[in-house]
Amino acid sequence: MIRRSLFVKDSLCRPVTVFLLGLALLMLAAMPAQAENLKFGVPAWPGLTVKTEVAAQLLESLGYSTKQYTSSPSVILKSLENKDMDIYLGGWIPQETEMINPLAEKGTVIKVVKNLPDCMIGMAVPTYVWDQGVHSMADLDSHADKFESKLYGIEAGSGINKEIKEVIAQDGDGLGDWTLVESSAAGMLSQLDRATRRKDWMVFFAWEPHWMGTVYDFKYLKDTDESGTIAYQKSWVWTVVRSDLPETHPNVYRFLQQFVLTSDIQSEWIYEFKREDKEPEQVATKWIAEHMDMIGTWLEGVETADGKPATPVVQKAFR
């Protein structure tokens, strides 16, 4: 009798259990995957490294998990298109225009906001070279021997390297027999440091925000009709995300829409990271704790992953 009663009880409960389990799974499937890993693409650029760390720490304090992947812009954008990655905070314009715009027009990525609207970018020379009459891209080739016919770029696959290669391929400004030196931001700056100490001639890719403008004395080269987009120009940086992020993570998307800063702020981050040898995590944590007023504007209307107001939670986390 006992065994039979247990069997009857189990027989009655099992359909109910299966029903409830199925209902729970349906409810979970209908909910956005808010707390899953948010995957950031990060080229090895100092400013972008700290900027991504700031965003990641804020999102983690709201209950999200994040992961950062170091790669080239072209690989990151392809990963966003394929939905293998979620967020890219480094869409430099105009250097990455031809990489980003076709994807945005197809609807496979979204340009969210200009997170840095006040940048400068372009090829530059040390001021002691400028003082010798090298003021534009067209002035370079007449001094090819002093420059060793080299243009110094950054990481392979970056937008500026692509633009430099196009100028060389088209013999723009007579640079058809020049060579692009592809390295990294750190490698290019090491070369600049050696060149300025020796007063060697060098033409290199420069940008703001960055600490280089406070450490080295240089001038941006003026544009010509044949310079493409590698001479001096104002610039900005897009936040770019996978196309379905507004639906899968609307709260994160709102935060990203409001995550806008200035070149001066990012230059400060870069200086502490690269010149004062502080870890990106340390720079980000300290800055967040000291700038809660600005953090509040980024978090307006944003909630934690479990639906609580974001600002009090972040204030407590970084107290």
PDB file of C-alpha atoms in Angstrom:
ATOM      1  CA  MET A   1       0.000   0.000   0.000  1.00  0.00           C
ATOM      2  CA  ILE A   2       2.730   2.397   0.851  1.00  0.00           C
ATOM      3  CA  ARG A   3       4.560   1.762  -2.391  1.00  0.00           C
ATOM      4  CA  ARG A   4       1.337   2.169  -4.363  1.00  0.00           C
ATOM      5  CA  SER A   5       0.461   5.453  -2.639  1.00  0.00           C
ATOM      6  CA  LEU A   6       3.897   6.831  -3.411  1.00  0.00           C
ATOM      7  CA  PHE A   7       3.494   5.815  -7.021  1.00  0.00           C
ATOM      8  CA  VAL A   8       0.116   7.536  -7.238  1.00  0.00           C
ATOM      9  CA  LYS A   9       1.501  10.688  -5.643  1.00  0.00           C
ATOM     10  CA  ASP A  10       4.468  10.722  -8.027  1.00  0.00           C
ATOM     11  CA  SER A  11       2.190  10.125 -10.988  1.00  0.00           C
ATOM     12  CA  LEU A  12       0.017  13.086 -10.041  1.00  0.00           C
ATOM     13  CA  CYS A  13       2.909  15.475  -9.364  1.00  0.00           C
ATOM     14  CA  ARG A  14       5.029  14.672 -12.392  1.00  0.00           C
ATOM     15  CA  PRO A  15       2.721  16.332 -14.983  1.00  0.00           C
ATOM     16  CA  VAL A  16       2.434  19.395 -12.760  1.00  0.00           C
ATOM     17  CA  THR A  17       6.233  19.543 -12.365  1.00  0.00           C
ATOM     18  CA  VAL A  18       6.781  19.153 -16.096  1.00  0.00           C
ATOM     19  CA  PHE A  19       4.169  21.840 -16.788  1.00  0.00           C
ATOM     20  CA  LEU A  20       5.770  24.305 -14.356  1.00  0.00           C
ATOM     21  CA  LEU A  21       9.248  23.606 -15.714  1.00  0.00           C
ATOM     22  CA  GLY A  22       8.035  24.168 -19.242  1.00  0.00           C
ATOM     23  CA  LEU A  23       6.325  27.410 -18.211  1.00  0.00           C
ATOM     24  CA  ALA A  24       9.521  28.625 -16.536  1.00  0.00           C
ATOM     25  CA  LEU A  25      11.564  27.865 -19.640  1.00  0.00           C
ATOM     26  CA  LEU A  26       9.077  29.747 -21.818  1.00  0.00           C
ATOM     27  CA  MET A  27       9.261  32.753 -19.501  1.00  0.00           C
ATOM     28  CA  LEU A  28      13.058  32.708 -19.576  1.00  0.00           C
ATOM     29  CA  ALA A  29      13.046  32.461 -23.354  1.00  0.00           C
ATOM     30  CA  ALA A  30      10.780  35.499 -23.572  1.00  0.00           C
ATOM     31  CA  MET A  31      13.074  37.586 -21.367  1.00  0.00           C
ATOM     32  CA  PRO A  32      16.086  39.422 -22.847  1.00  0.00           C
ATOM     33  CA  ALA A  33      19.416  37.870 -21.895  1.00  0.00           C
ATOM     34  CA  GLN A  34      20.341  40.853 -19.783  1.00  0.00           C
ATOM     35  CA  ALA A  35      23.101  39.360 -17.631  1.00  0.00           C
ATOM     36  CA  GLU A  36      24.978  37.345 -20.241  1.00  0.00           C
ATOM     37  CA  ASN A  37      28.491  38.359 -21.257  1.00  0.00           C
ATOM     38  CA  LEU A  38      28.613  41.695 -23.079  1.00  0.00           C
ATOM     39  CA  LYS A  39      31.505  41.348 -25.497  1.00  0.00           C
ATOM     40  CA  PHE A  40      33.549  44.492 -26.224  1.00  0.00           C
ATOM     41  CA  GLY A  41      35.936  44.711 -29.182  1.00  0.00           C
ATOM     42  CA  VAL A  42      39.062  46.679 -28.263  1.00  0.00           C
ATOM     43  CA  PRO A  43      41.991  47.511 -30.552  1.00  0.00           C
ATOM     44  CA  ALA A  44      45.154  47.996 -28.478  1.00  0.00           C
ATOM     45  CA  TRP A  45      44.816  51.793 -28.291  1.00  0.00           C
ATOM     46  CA  PRO A  46      45.432  53.350 -24.849  1.00  0.00           C
ATOM     47  CA  GLY A  47      42.461  55.706 -24.850  1.00  0.00           C
ATOM     48  CA  LEU A  48      40.037  53.085 -26.069  1.00  0.00           C
ATOM     49  CA  THR A  49      41.424  50.582 -23.563  1.00  0.00           C
ATOM     50  CA  VAL A  50      40.565  52.826 -20.601  1.00  0.00           C
ATOM     51  CA  LYS A  51      37.292  54.049 -22.129  1.00  0.00           C
ATOM     52  CA  THR A  52      36.135  50.465 -22.572  1.00  0.00           C
ATOM     53  CA  GLU A  53      37.211  49.667 -19.007  1.00  0.00           C
ATOM     54  CA  VAL A  54      35.143  52.594 -17.671  1.00  0.00           C
ATOM     55  CA  ALA A  55      32.055  51.398 -19.549  1.00  0.00           C
ATOM     56  CA  ALA A  56      32.646  47.777 -18.525  1.00  0.00           C
ATOM     57  CA  GLN A  57      33.069  48.609 -14.828  1.00  0.00           C
ATOM     58  CA  LEU A  58      29.871  50.651 -14.819  1.00  0.00           C
ATOM     59  CA  LEU A  59      27.921  47.871 -16.515  1.00  0.00           C
ATOM     60  CA  GLU A  60      29.354  45.256 -14.178  1.00  0.00           C
ATOM     61  CA  SER A  61      28.309  47.326 -11.173  1.00  0.00           C
ATOM     62  CA  LEU A  62      24.783  47.190 -12.626  1.00  0.00           C
ATOM     63  CA  GLY A  63      24.821  43.390 -12.640  1.00  0.00           C
ATOM     64  CA  TYR A  64      26.051  42.606 -16.152  1.00  0.00           C
ATOM     65  CA  SER A  65      29.064  40.492 -16.996  1.00  0.00           C
ATOM     66  CA  THR A  66      31.507  41.774 -19.608  1.00  0.00           C
ATOM     67  CA  LYS A  67      34.443  40.489 -21.589  1.00  0.00           C
ATOM     68  CA  GLN A  68      36.959  42.421 -23.682  1.00  0.00           C
ATOM     69  CA  TYR A  69      38.558  41.067 -26.849  1.00  0.00           C
ATOM     70  CA  THR A  70      41.639  42.682 -28.358  1.00  0.00           C
ATOM     71  CA  SER A  71      41.598  42.752 -32.145  1.00  0.00           C
ATOM     72  CA  SER A  72      41.785  45.039 -35.186  1.00  0.00           C
ATOM     73  CA  PRO A  73      38.860  47.307 -36.128  1.00  0.00           C
ATOM     74  CA  SER A  74      38.131  45.294 -39.269  1.00  0.00           C
ATOM     75  CA  VAL A  75      37.871  42.026 -37.321  1.00  0.00           C
ATOM     76  CA  ILE A  76      35.774  43.662 -34.601  1.00  0.00           C
ATOM     77  CA  LEU A  77      33.319  45.140 -37.097  1.00  0.00           C
ATOM     78  CA  LYS A  78      32.970  41.798 -38.874  1.00  0.00           C
ATOM     79  CA  SER A  79      32.304  40.172 -35.481  1.00  0.00           C
ATOM     80  CA  LEU A  80      29.616  42.757 -34.727  1.00  0.00           C
ATOM     81  CA  GLU A  81      28.020  42.044 -38.081  1.00  0.00           C
ATOM     82  CA  ASN A  82      28.047  38.310 -37.359  1.00  0.00           C
ATOM     83  CA  LYS A  83      26.725  38.894 -33.816  1.00  0.00           C
ATOM     84  CA  ASP A  84      29.842  37.325 -32.323  1.00  0.00           C
ATOM     85  CA  MET A  85      30.590  40.600 -30.515  1.00  0.00           C
ATOM     86  CA  ASP A  86      28.352  43.278 -29.008  1.00  0.00           C
ATOM     87  CA  ILE A  87      30.006  46.682 -28.554  1.00  0.00           C
ATOM     88  CA  TYR A  88      32.812  48.733 -30.144  1.00  0.00           C
ATOM     89  CA  LEU A  89      33.627  52.148 -28.661  1.00  0.00           C
ATOM     90  CA  GLY A  90      36.389  53.069 -31.143  1.00  0.00           C
ATOM     91  CA  GLY A  91      34.822  53.849 -34.535  1.00  0.00           C
ATOM     92  CA  TRP A  92      37.215  56.616 -35.654  1.00  0.00           C
ATOM     93  CA  ILE A  93      35.872  58.820 -38.433  1.00  0.00           C
ATOM     94  CA  PRO A  94      36.850  59.453 -41.186  1.00  0.00           C
ATOM     95  CA  GLN A  95      39.464  56.670 -41.052  1.00  0.00           C
ATOM     96  CA  GLU A  96      36.879  53.927 -40.480  1.00  0.00           C
ATOM     97  CA  THR A  97      34.050  55.458 -42.503  1.00  0.00           C
ATOM     98  CA  GLU A  98      34.360  52.970 -45.344  1.00  0.00           C
ATOM     99  CA  MET A  99      34.406  50.065 -42.904  1.00  0.00           C
ATOM    100  CA  ILE A 100      31.469  51.191 -40.751  1.00  0.00           C
ATOM    101  CA  ASN A 101      29.014  52.936 -43.095  1.00  0.00           C
ATOM    102  CA  PRO A 102      28.368  49.999 -45.472  1.00  0.00           C
ATOM    103  CA  LEU A 103      27.507  47.784 -42.495  1.00  0.00           C
ATOM    104  CA  ALA A 104      25.276  50.469 -40.976  1.00  0.00           C
ATOM    105  CA  GLU A 105      23.506  50.982 -44.311  1.00  0.00           C
ATOM    106  CA  LYS A 106      22.885  47.228 -44.564  1.00  0.00           C
ATOM    107  CA  GLY A 107      21.484  47.276 -41.040  1.00  0.00           C
ATOM    108  CA  THR A 108      23.966  44.737 -39.677  1.00  0.00           C
ATOM    109  CA  VAL A 109      25.441  47.224 -37.177  1.00  0.00           C
ATOM    110  CA  ILE A 110      24.144  50.398 -35.523  1.00  0.00           C
ATOM    111  CA  LYS A 111      26.031  53.656 -35.085  1.00  0.00           C
ATOM    112  CA  VAL A 112      24.768  54.630 -31.643  1.00  0.00           C
ATOM    113  CA  VAL A 113      26.368  57.953 -30.729  1.00  0.00           C
ATOM    114  CA  LYS A 114      29.530  60.009 -31.189  1.00  0.00           C
ATOM    115  CA  ASN A 115      31.105  59.138 -27.845  1.00  0.00           C
ATOM    116  CA  LEU A 116      34.003  61.506 -28.654  1.00  0.00           C
ATOM    117  CA  PRO A 117      32.753  64.408 -30.797  1.00  0.00           C
ATOM    118  CA  ASP A 118      35.804  66.697 -30.555  1.00  0.00           C
ATOM    119  CA  CYS A 119      38.832  64.813 -31.886  1.00  0.00           C
ATOM    120  CA  MET A 120      41.732  65.771 -34.162  1.00  0.00           C
ATOM    121  CA  ILE A 121      43.564  63.383 -36.415  1.00  0.00           C
ATOM    122  CA  GLY A 122      46.116  63.264 -39.243  1.00  0.00           C
ATOM    123  CA  MET A 123      49.736  62.859 -40.305  1.00  0.00           C
ATOM    124  CA  ALA A 124      52.178  65.081 -38.426  1.00  0.00           C
ATOM    125  CA  VAL A 125      55.837  66.036 -38.149  1.00  0.00           C
ATOM    126  CA  PRO A 126      57.924  67.255 -35.203  1.00  0.00           C
ATOM    127  CA  THR A 127      57.973  71.052 -34.969  1.00  0.00           C
ATOM    128  CA  TYR A 128      61.696  71.153 -35.810  1.00  0.00           C
ATOM    129  CA  VAL A 129      60.778  69.539 -39.152  1.00  0.00           C
ATOM    130  CA  TRP A 130      57.876  71.943 -39.650  1.00  0.00           C
ATOM    131  CA  ASP A 131      60.274  74.824 -39.087  1.00  0.00           C
ATOM    132  CA  GLN A 132      62.311  73.563 -42.061  1.00  0.00           C
ATOM    133  CA  GLY A 133      59.341  74.193 -44.357  1.00  0.00           C
ATOM    134  CA  VAL A 134      57.411  70.895 -44.248  1.00  0.00           C
ATOM    135  CA  HIS A 135      53.863  72.151 -43.784  1.00  0.00           C
ATOM    136  CA  SER A 136      51.718  69.951 -46.039  1.00  0.00           C
ATOM    137  CA  MET A 137      51.584  66.441 -47.436  1.00  0.00           C
ATOM    138  CA  ALA A 138      52.874  67.847 -50.731  1.00  0.00           C
ATOM    139  CA  ASP A 139      56.117  68.959 -49.025  1.00  0.00           C
ATOM    140  CA  LEU A 140      57.153  65.454 -47.977  1.00  0.00           C
ATOM    141  CA  ASP A 141      58.534  63.942 -51.157  1.00  0.00           C
ATOM    142  CA  SER A 142      61.069  66.715 -51.745  1.00  0.00           C
ATOM    143  CA  HIS A 143      62.660  65.620 -48.451  1.00  0.00           C
ATOM    144  CA  ALA A 144      62.273  61.865 -49.034  1.00  0.00           C
ATOM    145  CA  ASP A 145      65.886  61.075 -48.086  1.00  0.00           C
ATOM    146  CA  LYS A 146      65.555  62.703 -44.674  1.00  0.00           C
ATOM    147  CA  PHE A 147      62.326  60.804 -44.012  1.00  0.00           C
ATOM    148  CA  GLU A 148      63.766  57.590 -45.518  1.00  0.00           C
ATOM    149  CA  SER A 149      60.532  57.568 -47.579  1.00  0.00           C
ATOM    150  CA  LYS A 150      58.627  56.154 -44.597  1.00  0.00           C
ATOM    151  CA  LEU A 151      55.177  57.009 -43.270  1.00  0.00           C
ATOM    152  CA  TYR A 152      54.582  55.682 -39.753  1.00  0.00           C
ATOM    153  CA  GLY A 153      51.129  54.273 -39.042  1.00  0.00           C
ATOM    154  CA  ILE A 154      49.683  52.120 -36.292  1.00  0.00           C
ATOM    155  CA  GLU A 155      48.131  48.617 -36.143  1.00  0.00           C
ATOM    156  CA  ALA A 156      47.628  46.567 -39.291  1.00  0.00           C
ATOM    157  CA  GLY A 157      43.962  46.650 -40.241  1.00  0.00           C
ATOM    158  CA  SER A 158      43.349  50.138 -38.822  1.00  0.00           C
ATOM    159  CA  GLY A 159      41.483  52.721 -40.880  1.00  0.00           C
ATOM    160  CA  ILE A 160      44.406  55.152 -41.079  1.00  0.00           C
ATOM    161  CA  ASN A 161      46.753  52.464 -42.396  1.00  0.00           C
ATOM    162  CA  LYS A 162      44.237  51.672 -45.119  1.00  0.00           C
ATOM    163  CA  GLU A 163      44.060  55.362 -46.052  1.00  0.00           C
ATOM    164  CA  ILE A 164      47.855  55.705 -46.140  1.00  0.00           C
ATOM    165  CA  LYS A 165      48.116  52.661 -48.407  1.00  0.00           C
ATOM    166  CA  GLU A 166      45.556  54.198 -50.770  1.00  0.00           C
ATOM    167  CA  VAL A 167      47.515  57.457 -50.989  1.00  0.00           C
ATOM    168  CA  ILE A 168      50.692  55.485 -51.757  1.00  0.00           C
ATOM    169  CA  ALA A 169      48.913  53.295 -54.339  1.00  0.00           C
ATOM    170  CA  GLN A 170      47.555  56.386 -56.117  1.00  0.00           C
ATOM    171  CA  ASP A 171      50.896  58.222 -55.909  1.00  0.00           C
ATOM    172  CA  GLY A 172      49.132  60.979 -53.974  1.00  0.00           C
ATOM    173  CA  ASP A 173      51.420  63.964 -53.348  1.00  0.00           C
ATOM    174  CA  GLY A 174      54.208  62.014 -55.118  1.00  0.00           C
ATOM    175  CA  LEU A 175      54.350  59.392 -52.345  1.00  0.00           C
ATOM    176  CA  GLY A 176      53.992  56.367 -54.618  1.00  0.00           C
ATOM    177  CA  ASP A 177      57.453  55.026 -53.782  1.00  0.00           C
ATOM    178  CA  TRP A 178      57.116  55.598 -50.049  1.00  0.00           C
ATOM    179  CA  THR A 179      56.536  52.805 -47.522  1.00  0.00           C
ATOM    180  CA  LEU A 180      53.994  52.500 -44.742  1.00  0.00           C
ATOM    181  CA  VAL A 181      55.543  51.271 -41.490  1.00  0.00           C
ATOM    182  CA  GLU A 182      52.820  49.265 -39.730  1.00  0.00           C
ATOM    183  CA  SER A 183      53.439  48.739 -36.039  1.00  0.00           C
ATOM    184  CA  SER A 184      51.223  49.691 -33.123  1.00  0.00           C
ATOM    185  CA  ALA A 185      50.419  52.917 -31.323  1.00  0.00           C
ATOM    186  CA  ALA A 186      53.081  52.055 -28.741  1.00  0.00           C
ATOM    187  CA  GLY A 187      55.624  51.109 -31.406  1.00  0.00           C
ATOM    188  CA  MET A 188      55.018  54.269 -33.400  1.00  0.00           C
ATOM    189  CA  LEU A 189      55.387  56.432 -30.304  1.00  0.00           C
ATOM    190  CA  SER A 190      58.616  54.680 -29.342  1.00  0.00           C
ATOM    191  CA  GLN A 191      59.955  55.547 -32.771  1.00  0.00           C
ATOM    192  CA  LEU A 192      58.765  59.150 -32.326  1.00  0.00           C
ATOM    193  CA  ASP A 193      60.519  59.335 -28.975  1.00  0.00           C
ATOM    194  CA  ARG A 194      63.807  58.186 -30.513  1.00  0.00           C
ATOM    195  CA  ALA A 195      63.408  60.534 -33.467  1.00  0.00           C
ATOM    196  CA  THR A 196      62.740  63.620 -31.358  1.00  0.00           C
ATOM    197  CA  ARG A 197      65.673  62.923 -29.056  1.00  0.00           C
ATOM    198  CA  ARG A 198      67.983  62.650 -32.081  1.00  0.00           C
ATOM    199  CA  LYS A 199      66.235  65.389 -34.098  1.00  0.00           C
ATOM    200  CA  ASP A 200      65.617  62.828 -36.852  1.00  0.00           C
ATOM    201  CA  TRP A 201      62.962  63.542 -39.452  1.00  0.00           C
ATOM    202  CA  MET A 202      59.763  61.531 -39.146  1.00  0.00           C
ATOM    203  CA  VAL A 203      56.190  61.768 -40.430  1.00  0.00           C
ATOM    204  CA  PHE A 204      53.678  59.887 -38.300  1.00  0.00           C
ATOM    205  CA  PHE A 205      50.016  59.449 -37.523  1.00  0.00           C
ATOM    206  CA  ALA A 206      48.887  61.672 -34.627  1.00  0.00           C
ATOM    207  CA  TRP A 207      45.563  62.181 -32.912  1.00  0.00           C
ATOM    208  CA  GLU A 208      43.768  63.819 -30.047  1.00  0.00           C
ATOM    209  CA  PRO A 209      42.781  62.698 -27.456  1.00  0.00           C
ATOM    210  CA  HIS A 210      46.191  61.367 -26.507  1.00  0.00           C
ATOM    211  CA  TRP A 211      49.044  62.215 -24.164  1.00  0.00           C
ATOM    212  CA  MET A 212      51.433  62.649 -27.109  1.00  0.00           C
ATOM    213  CA  GLY A 213      50.229  66.222 -27.563  1.00  0.00           C
ATOM    214  CA  THR A 214      51.410  67.157 -24.064  1.00  0.00           C
ATOM    215  CA  VAL A 215      54.759  65.352 -24.297  1.00  0.00           C
ATOM    216  CA  TYR A 216      55.920  65.980 -27.883  1.00  0.00           C
ATOM    217  CA  ASP A 217      56.003  69.205 -29.872  1.00  0.00           C
ATOM    218  CA  PHE A 218      54.592  68.537 -33.345  1.00  0.00           C
ATOM    219  CA  LYS A 219      52.391  69.990 -36.088  1.00  0.00           C
ATOM    220  CA  TYR A 220      49.677  68.395 -38.197  1.00  0.00           C
ATOM    221  CA  LEU A 221      50.322  68.499 -41.951  1.00  0.00           C
ATOM    222  CA  LYS A 222      47.941  70.490 -44.117  1.00  0.00           C
ATOM    223  CA  ASP A 223      45.705  68.883 -46.696  1.00  0.00           C
ATOM    224  CA  THR A 224      46.095  68.908 -50.479  1.00  0.00           C
ATOM    225  CA  ASP A 225      43.841  67.654 -53.263  1.00  0.00           C
ATOM    226  CA  GLU A 226      45.822  64.396 -53.309  1.00  0.00           C
ATOM    227  CA  SER A 227      46.120  63.798 -49.573  1.00  0.00           C
ATOM    228  CA  GLY A 228      42.995  61.698 -49.215  1.00  0.00           C
ATOM    229  CA  THR A 229      41.947  61.730 -45.567  1.00  0.00           C
ATOM    230  CA  ILE A 230      45.355  61.398 -43.942  1.00  0.00           C
ATOM    231  CA  ALA A 231      46.201  65.091 -43.489  1.00  0.00           C
ATOM    232  CA  TYR A 232      44.910  67.152 -40.556  1.00  0.00           C
ATOM    233  CA  GLN A 233      41.167  67.179 -39.985  1.00  0.00           C
ATOM    234  CA  LYS A 234      38.644  67.267 -37.228  1.00  0.00           C
ATOM    235  CA  SER A 235      37.345  63.858 -36.289  1.00  0.00           C
ATOM    236  CA  TRP A 236      35.034  61.959 -33.982  1.00  0.00           C
ATOM    237  CA  VAL A 237      34.482  58.454 -32.632  1.00  0.00           C
ATOM    238  CA  TRP A 238      31.331  56.348 -32.974  1.00  0.00           C
ATOM    239  CA  THR A 239      29.972  53.775 -30.601  1.00  0.00           C
ATOM    240  CA  VAL A 240      29.023  50.854 -32.863  1.00  0.00           C
ATOM    241  CA  VAL A 241      26.942  47.853 -31.768  1.00  0.00           C
ATOM    242  CA  ARG A 242      25.416  44.705 -33.223  1.00  0.00           C
ATOM    243  CA  SER A 243      22.103  45.352 -34.923  1.00  0.00           C
ATOM    244  CA  ASP A 244      19.872  43.595 -32.383  1.00  0.00           C
ATOM    245  CA  LEU A 245      21.350  45.107 -29.216  1.00  0.00           C
ATOM    246  CA  PRO A 246      18.442  47.580 -28.733  1.00  0.00           C
ATOM    247  CA  GLU A 247      16.060  44.599 -28.556  1.00  0.00           C
ATOM    248  CA  THR A 248      18.191  42.156 -26.571  1.00  0.00           C
ATOM    249  CA  HIS A 249      19.674  44.725 -24.164  1.00  0.00           C
ATOM    250  CA  PRO A 250      17.561  47.926 -24.246  1.00  0.00           C
ATOM    251  CA  ASN A 251      18.879  49.081 -20.886  1.00  0.00           C
ATOM    252  CA  VAL A 252      22.504  48.702 -21.984  1.00  0.00           C
ATOM    253  CA  TYR A 253      21.660  50.442 -25.243  1.00  0.00           C
ATOM    254  CA  ARG A 254      20.250  53.438 -23.347  1.00  0.00           C
ATOM    255  CA  PHE A 255      23.439  53.673 -21.319  1.00  0.00           C
ATOM    256  CA  LEU A 256      25.542  53.595 -24.497  1.00  0.00           C
ATOM    257  CA  GLN A 257      23.437  56.350 -26.064  1.00  0.00           C
ATOM    258  CA  GLN A 258      24.368  58.596 -23.122  1.00  0.00           C
ATOM    259  CA  PHE A 259      27.999  57.512 -22.746  1.00  0.00           C
ATOM    260  CA  VAL A 260      29.628  60.621 -24.273  1.00  0.00           C
ATOM    261  CA  LEU A 261      32.833  62.295 -23.080  1.00  0.00           C
ATOM    262  CA  THR A 262      35.443  64.838 -24.187  1.00  0.00           C
ATOM    263  CA  SER A 263      38.937  64.559 -25.628  1.00  0.00           C
ATOM    264  CA  ASP A 264      40.346  66.194 -22.496  1.00  0.00           C
ATOM    265  CA  ILE A 265      38.862  63.455 -20.302  1.00  0.00           C
ATOM    266  CA  GLN A 266      40.203  60.673 -22.486  1.00  0.00           C
ATOM    267  CA  SER A 267      43.627  62.341 -22.715  1.00  0.00           C
ATOM    268  CA  GLU A 268      43.711  62.361 -18.906  1.00  0.00           C
ATOM    269  CA  TRP A 269      42.996  58.622 -18.880  1.00  0.00           C
ATOM    270  CA  ILE A 270      45.687  57.923 -21.452  1.00  0.00           C
ATOM    271  CA  TYR A 271      48.268  59.957 -19.569  1.00  0.00           C
ATOM    272  CA  GLU A 272      47.670  58.074 -16.317  1.00  0.00           C
ATOM    273  CA  PHE A 273      47.651  54.717 -18.089  1.00  0.00           C
ATOM    274  CA  LYS A 274      50.694  55.107 -20.345  1.00  0.00           C
ATOM    275  CA  ARG A 275      52.807  57.842 -18.736  1.00  0.00           C
ATOM    276  CA  GLU A 276      52.157  57.115 -15.070  1.00  0.00           C
ATOM    277  CA  ASP A 277      52.075  53.332 -15.631  1.00  0.00           C
ATOM    278  CA  LYS A 278      48.777  52.775 -13.884  1.00  0.00           C
ATOM    279  CA  GLU A 279      46.638  49.786 -14.807  1.00  0.00           C
ATOM    280  CA  PRO A 280      43.532  50.586 -16.909  1.00  0.00           C
ATOM    281  CA  GLU A 281      41.335  49.069 -14.192  1.00  0.00           C
ATOM    282  CA  GLN A 282      42.884  51.388 -11.594  1.00  0.00           C
ATOM    283  CA  VAL A 283      42.514  54.480 -13.797  1.00  0.00           C
ATOM    284  CA  ALA A 284      38.886  53.673 -14.540  1.00  0.00           C
ATOM    285  CA  THR A 285      37.883  52.910 -10.944  1.00  0.00           C
ATOM    286  CA  LYS A 286      39.503  56.070  -9.561  1.00  0.00           C
ATOM    287  CA  TRP A 287      37.985  58.302 -12.240  1.00  0.00           C
ATOM    288  CA  ILE A 288      34.484  56.902 -11.792  1.00  0.00           C
ATOM    289  CA  ALA A 289      34.624  57.393  -8.019  1.00  0.00           C
ATOM    290  CA  GLU A 290      35.693  61.035  -8.461  1.00  0.00           C
ATOM    291  CA  HIS A 291      33.191  62.017 -11.190  1.00  0.00           C
ATOM    292  CA  MET A 292      29.777  60.895 -10.006  1.00  0.00           C
ATOM    293  CA  ASP A 293      28.091  64.020 -11.416  1.00  0.00           C
ATOM    294  CA  MET A 294      29.069  63.053 -14.952  1.00  0.00           C
ATOM    295  CA  ILE A 295      28.342  59.387 -14.284  1.00  0.00           C
ATOM    296  CA  GLY A 296      24.832  60.464 -13.278  1.00  0.00           C
ATOM    297  CA  THR A 297      24.205  61.946 -16.734  1.00  0.00           C
ATOM    298  CA  TRP A 298      25.319  58.677 -18.355  1.00  0.00           C
ATOM    299  CA  LEU A 299      22.964  56.692 -16.108  1.00  0.00           C
ATOM    300  CA  GLU A 300      19.857  58.849 -16.438  1.00  0.00           C
ATOM    301  CA  GLY A 301      16.900  56.503 -16.886  1.00  0.00           C
ATOM    302  CA  VAL A 302      19.186  53.453 -16.777  1.00  0.00           C
ATOM    303  CA  GLU A 303      18.453  50.521 -14.469  1.00  0.00           C
ATOM    304  CA  THR A 304      20.417  47.644 -12.996  1.00  0.00           C
ATOM    305  CA  ALA A 305      20.097  44.243 -14.654  1.00  0.00           C
ATOM    306  CA  ASP A 306      17.358  43.390 -12.122  1.00  0.00           C
ATOM    307  CA  GLY A 307      15.393  46.608 -12.624  1.00  0.00           C
ATOM    308  CA  LYS A 308      16.576  48.960  -9.877  1.00  0.00           C
ATOM    309  CA  PRO A 309      17.599  52.616 -10.440  1.00  0.00           C
ATOM    310  CA  ALA A 310      21.223  52.593 -11.579  1.00  0.00           C
ATOM    311  CA  THR A 311      22.728  55.696 -10.001  1.00  0.00           C
ATOM    312  CA  PRO A 312      22.390  54.772  -6.286  1.00  0.00           C
ATOM    313  CA  VAL A 313      23.815  51.312  -6.989  1.00  0.00           C
ATOM    314  CA  VAL A 314      26.834  52.732  -8.823  1.00  0.00           C
ATOM    315  CA  GLN A 315      27.417  55.351  -6.123  1.00  0.00           C
ATOM    316  CA  LYS A 316      27.496  52.633  -3.494  1.00  0.00           C
ATOM    317  CA  ALA A 317      29.739  50.364  -5.579  1.00  0.00           C
ATOM    318  CA  PHE A 318      32.393  53.071  -6.103  1.00  0.00           C
ATOM    319  CA  ARG A 319      32.160  54.737  -2.700  1.00  0.00           C
TER     320      ARG A 319
END
